[in-house]
mmCIF file of C-alpha atoms in Angstrom:
data_model
loop_
_atom_site.group_PDB
_atom_site.id
_atom_site.type_symbol
_atom_site.label_atom_id
_atom_site.label_comp_id
_atom_site.label_asym_id
_atom_site.label_seq_id
_atom_site.Cartn_x
_atom_site.Cartn_y
_atom_site.Cartn_z
ATOM 1 C CA MET A 1 0.036 0.126 0.026
ATOM 2 C CA MET A 2 2.987 2.399 0.666
ATOM 3 C CA PHE A 3 4.623 1.668 -2.829
ATOM 4 C CA PHE A 4 0.907 3.113 -4.303
ATOM 5 C CA LYS A 5 0.964 6.175 -1.836
ATOM 6 C CA LYS A 6 4.374 7.457 -2.883
ATOM 7 C CA PHE A 7 3.897 7.202 -6.519
ATOM 8 C CA SER A 8 0.850 8.632 -6.616
ATOM 9 C CA SER A 9 1.704 11.860 -4.372
ATOM 10 C CA PRO A 10 1.416 15.128 -5.940
ATOM 11 C CA LEU A 11 5.062 15.902 -5.343
ATOM 12 C CA PHE A 12 6.496 12.515 -6.893
ATOM 13 C CA ILE A 13 4.205 13.451 -10.303
ATOM 14 C CA HIS A 14 5.010 17.120 -10.428
ATOM 15 C CA ASN A 15 8.938 15.925 -9.932
ATOM 16 C CA VAL A 16 8.160 13.394 -13.037
ATOM 17 C CA LEU A 17 6.564 16.000 -14.993
ATOM 18 C CA ASN A 18 9.329 18.259 -14.379
ATOM 19 C CA ARG A 19 11.966 15.803 -15.848
ATOM 20 C CA PHE A 20 9.992 15.478 -19.277
ATOM 21 C CA LYS A 21 10.903 19.031 -19.773
ATOM 22 C CA TYR A 22 13.877 18.645 -20.310
ATOM 23 C CA LEU A 23 14.093 15.711 -22.792
ATOM 24 C CA SER A 24 14.524 16.671 -26.421
ATOM 25 C CA VAL A 25 11.012 16.650 -28.845
ATOM 26 C CA ASN A 26 13.218 13.756 -30.808
ATOM 27 C CA LYS A 27 13.621 11.522 -27.760
ATOM 28 C CA ILE A 28 10.058 11.868 -26.854
ATOM 29 C CA ILE A 29 9.097 11.087 -30.619
ATOM 30 C CA PHE A 30 11.706 8.280 -30.616
ATOM 31 C CA PHE A 31 10.129 6.682 -26.975
ATOM 32 C CA SER A 32 6.650 6.988 -28.216
ATOM 33 C CA ILE A 33 6.890 5.291 -31.739
ATOM 34 C CA ALA A 34 9.011 2.323 -29.719
ATOM 35 C CA LEU A 35 6.123 2.180 -27.687
ATOM 36 C CA LEU A 36 3.292 1.936 -30.079
ATOM 37 C CA LEU A 37 5.691 -0.551 -32.168
ATOM 38 C CA PHE A 38 5.769 -2.661 -29.084
ATOM 39 C CA LEU A 39 2.287 -2.410 -28.664
ATOM 40 C CA ALA A 40 1.389 -3.302 -32.214
ATOM 41 C CA ILE A 41 3.500 -6.174 -32.187
ATOM 42 C CA TRP A 42 2.621 -7.942 -28.986
ATOM 43 C CA SER A 43 -0.991 -7.574 -30.069
ATOM 44 C CA LEU A 44 -0.555 -9.054 -33.285
ATOM 45 C CA GLN A 45 1.716 -12.049 -31.977
ATOM 46 C CA SER A 46 -1.312 -12.894 -29.289
ATOM 47 C CA CYS A 47 -4.170 -12.773 -31.968
ATOM 48 C CA ASN A 48 -3.600 -15.953 -34.374
ATOM 49 C CA ASN A 49 -1.542 -18.315 -32.047
ATOM 50 C CA ASN A 50 -4.369 -20.709 -32.680
ATOM 51 C CA VAL A 51 -5.545 -20.137 -36.473
ATOM 52 C CA TYR A 52 -5.459 -23.769 -38.084
ATOM 53 C CA HIS A 53 -6.772 -22.526 -41.806
ATOM 54 C CA ILE A 54 -7.766 -19.284 -43.411
ATOM 55 C CA GLU A 55 -8.896 -18.972 -47.177
ATOM 56 C CA ILE A 56 -10.319 -16.074 -48.745
ATOM 57 C CA ILE A 57 -12.067 -16.028 -52.047
ATOM 58 C CA GLU A 58 -12.157 -12.440 -53.947
ATOM 59 C CA ILE A 59 -15.345 -11.938 -56.146
ATOM 60 C CA LYS A 60 -14.163 -9.433 -59.002
ATOM 61 C CA LYS A 61 -17.509 -9.413 -60.675
ATOM 62 C CA PRO A 62 -21.004 -9.290 -59.057
ATOM 63 C CA TRP A 63 -21.577 -12.963 -57.488
ATOM 64 C CA HIS A 64 -23.812 -14.778 -59.449
ATOM 65 C CA LYS A 65 -26.704 -17.215 -57.988
ATOM 66 C CA ASP A 66 -24.540 -20.138 -59.757
ATOM 67 C CA THR A 67 -21.582 -19.427 -58.531
ATOM 68 C CA THR A 68 -20.458 -21.875 -55.541
ATOM 69 C CA LEU A 69 -17.690 -20.704 -53.251
ATOM 70 C CA SER A 70 -15.513 -23.531 -52.479
ATOM 71 C CA PHE A 71 -12.945 -23.761 -49.838
ATOM 72 C CA GLN A 72 -10.819 -26.819 -49.058
ATOM 73 C CA PHE A 73 -9.093 -27.743 -45.829
ATOM 74 C CA PHE A 74 -7.547 -30.939 -44.501
ATOM 75 C CA ILE A 75 -8.148 -32.320 -41.015
ATOM 76 C CA GLU A 76 -5.444 -34.678 -39.709
ATOM 77 C CA ASP A 77 -6.258 -35.268 -36.161
ATOM 78 C CA THR A 78 -10.204 -35.982 -35.361
ATOM 79 C CA THR A 79 -9.705 -35.540 -31.615
ATOM 80 C CA LYS A 80 -9.093 -31.990 -31.852
ATOM 81 C CA VAL A 81 -12.166 -29.443 -31.981
ATOM 82 C CA TYR A 82 -12.378 -26.575 -34.664
ATOM 83 C CA LEU A 83 -14.529 -23.421 -34.370
ATOM 84 C CA ILE A 84 -15.204 -22.525 -38.391
ATOM 85 C CA LYS A 85 -15.908 -18.445 -39.002
ATOM 86 C CA SER A 86 -17.325 -17.204 -42.182
ATOM 87 C CA ILE A 87 -15.968 -13.988 -43.238
ATOM 88 C CA LEU A 88 -17.894 -11.687 -45.388
ATOM 89 C CA HIS A 89 -16.289 -8.084 -47.086
ATOM 90 C CA TYR A 90 -19.253 -6.083 -48.445
ATOM 91 C CA THR A 91 -18.943 -2.777 -49.593
ATOM 92 C CA SER A 92 -22.434 -0.066 -49.529
ATOM 93 C CA GLU A 93 -22.968 -1.052 -53.145
ATOM 94 C CA TYR A 94 -24.562 -3.935 -51.676
ATOM 95 C CA PRO A 95 -28.489 -3.743 -52.615
ATOM 96 C CA PHE A 96 -30.016 -5.207 -49.431
ATOM 97 C CA ALA A 97 -30.229 -4.915 -45.702
ATOM 98 C CA ASN A 98 -29.377 -8.659 -45.535
ATOM 99 C CA LEU A 99 -27.737 -11.807 -46.857
ATOM 100 C CA TYR A 100 -28.918 -15.227 -46.917
ATOM 101 C CA VAL A 101 -25.984 -17.504 -47.656
ATOM 102 C CA LYS A 102 -26.867 -21.449 -47.518
ATOM 103 C CA ARG A 103 -23.738 -23.453 -46.243
ATOM 104 C CA GLU A 104 -22.730 -26.526 -46.643
ATOM 105 C CA ILE A 105 -19.647 -28.709 -45.245
ATOM 106 C CA PHE A 106 -18.403 -31.784 -47.109
ATOM 107 C CA PHE A 107 -16.215 -35.095 -46.645
ATOM 108 C CA GLU A 108 -15.445 -36.377 -49.850
ATOM 109 C CA ASP A 109 -19.391 -36.745 -51.356
ATOM 110 C CA ASN A 110 -21.151 -36.883 -48.312
ATOM 111 C CA ARG A 111 -22.453 -33.735 -46.341
ATOM 112 C CA GLU A 112 -21.862 -33.265 -42.806
ATOM 113 C CA TYR A 113 -23.517 -30.183 -41.993
ATOM 114 C CA ALA A 114 -25.721 -27.708 -43.898
ATOM 115 C CA ASP A 115 -27.441 -24.389 -42.761
ATOM 116 C CA THR A 116 -29.008 -20.996 -44.081
ATOM 117 C CA ALA A 117 -27.312 -18.372 -42.629
ATOM 118 C CA ASN A 118 -28.852 -14.275 -42.461
ATOM 119 C CA TYR A 119 -25.890 -11.573 -42.392
ATOM 120 C CA VAL A 120 -27.746 -8.468 -41.632
ATOM 121 C CA LEU A 121 -25.342 -6.057 -43.342
ATOM 122 C CA PHE A 122 -27.233 -2.837 -42.920
ATOM 123 C CA ASP A 123 -28.991 -1.901 -39.531
ATOM 124 C CA GLU A 124 -32.402 -0.173 -39.751
ATOM 125 C CA MET A 125 -31.376 3.438 -40.428
ATOM 126 C CA GLY A 126 -29.025 2.131 -43.302
ATOM 127 C CA LYS A 127 -26.049 1.892 -41.409
ATOM 128 C CA MET A 128 -23.413 -0.611 -42.303
ATOM 129 C CA THR A 129 -23.014 -3.022 -39.499
ATOM 130 C CA GLY A 130 -19.699 -4.710 -40.304
ATOM 131 C CA LYS A 131 -16.137 -3.731 -38.584
ATOM 132 C CA GLY A 132 -13.599 -1.411 -40.426
ATOM 133 C CA PHE A 133 -12.859 2.191 -41.100
ATOM 134 C CA SER A 134 -13.984 2.708 -45.050
ATOM 135 C CA TYR A 135 -16.792 1.777 -47.113
ATOM 136 C CA THR A 136 -15.783 -1.877 -47.045
ATOM 137 C CA LYS A 137 -16.976 -3.818 -43.849
ATOM 138 C CA VAL A 138 -16.141 -7.148 -42.350
ATOM 139 C CA LEU A 139 -18.642 -9.737 -41.133
ATOM 140 C CA GLU A 140 -17.645 -12.622 -39.166
ATOM 141 C CA ASN A 141 -20.459 -15.275 -38.581
ATOM 142 C CA THR A 142 -19.813 -18.816 -36.943
ATOM 143 C CA ILE A 143 -20.704 -22.330 -38.944
ATOM 144 C CA GLY A 144 -22.428 -24.498 -36.997
ATOM 145 C CA LYS A 145 -23.770 -23.830 -33.440
ATOM 146 C CA GLY A 146 -20.645 -23.594 -31.970
ATOM 147 C CA PRO A 147 -17.228 -25.719 -31.860
ATOM 148 C CA LEU A 148 -16.933 -28.996 -34.444
ATOM 149 C CA ARG A 149 -15.446 -32.026 -34.506
ATOM 150 C CA PHE A 150 -14.720 -33.541 -37.583
ATOM 151 C CA GLY A 151 -14.712 -37.771 -37.767
ATOM 152 C CA ASN A 152 -12.898 -38.631 -40.729
ATOM 153 C CA ILE A 153 -9.159 -37.826 -41.569
ATOM 154 C CA GLY A 154 -8.871 -36.226 -45.243
ATOM 155 C CA TYR A 155 -10.251 -33.270 -47.505
ATOM 156 C CA TYR A 156 -13.385 -31.235 -46.734
ATOM 157 C CA TYR A 157 -15.244 -28.570 -48.467
ATOM 158 C CA VAL A 158 -17.084 -25.728 -47.287
ATOM 159 C CA ASP A 159 -19.435 -24.363 -49.879
ATOM 160 C CA PHE A 160 -21.376 -21.021 -49.850
ATOM 161 C CA ASN A 161 -24.231 -20.134 -52.423
ATOM 162 C CA HIS A 162 -26.328 -16.874 -52.194
ATOM 163 C CA LEU A 163 -29.735 -17.298 -51.822
ATOM 164 C CA MET A 164 -30.800 -13.627 -53.077
ATOM 165 C CA ARG A 165 -33.935 -12.819 -55.188
ATOM 166 C CA ILE A 166 -31.520 -11.327 -58.052
ATOM 167 C CA ASP A 167 -29.040 -13.291 -60.038
ATOM 168 C CA SER A 168 -26.023 -11.049 -59.957
ATOM 169 C CA LEU A 169 -25.270 -9.774 -56.788
ATOM 170 C CA PRO A 170 -23.152 -6.290 -56.250
ATOM 171 C CA GLY A 171 -21.403 -5.268 -53.300
ATOM 172 C CA ILE A 172 -19.757 -8.640 -51.920
ATOM 173 C CA GLU A 173 -16.139 -8.250 -52.470
ATOM 174 C CA LYS A 174 -14.761 -11.446 -50.643
ATOM 175 C CA VAL A 175 -15.750 -14.523 -48.706
ATOM 176 C CA GLY A 176 -13.661 -16.664 -46.864
ATOM 177 C CA ILE A 177 -13.441 -18.865 -43.497
ATOM 178 C CA VAL A 178 -10.985 -19.135 -41.024
ATOM 179 C CA ILE A 179 -10.697 -22.656 -38.616
ATOM 180 C CA LYS A 180 -9.373 -22.351 -35.229
ATOM 181 C CA GLU A 181 -8.422 -24.927 -32.805
ATOM 182 C CA VAL A 182 -10.280 -24.775 -29.752
ATOM 183 C CA LYS A 183 -8.142 -25.541 -26.976
#
């Protein structure tokens, strides 16, 4: 307790601030950049330590209703549990408030899982709901009700098809999956 009293006292804080007056602007900038660089590297290092597989498909023209976006990954350990997330990059050119997508997981020719996902891209006020700072936003959505365990060793496929009323869907730039090992 004595430690906190010493370093939070007004006299101590005043002395520390007075010492900064004698530092040059270049030293302050250098230490600030070094601190920011350290924090950036530290945060990036701790983010992706359990990513098993990531794949993103860029859609160069409007996403046609007959175009299946297919992702392939290999499972080598059936005892591990995985969380699969779909990633959707979209722009303000998208003409609807939401997007319905059929998602299926296949092993060889057998369908292991299927669902229909509703991505809410714009709220009631027309504001984009995804994350990001520009006109392109990113939405993530978990495939399945949570972590999945795969029963067979081999190649699996995740397929995406849009279920919207128009054939060619503008405003969807990229679709992808991220598979993370759940520890």
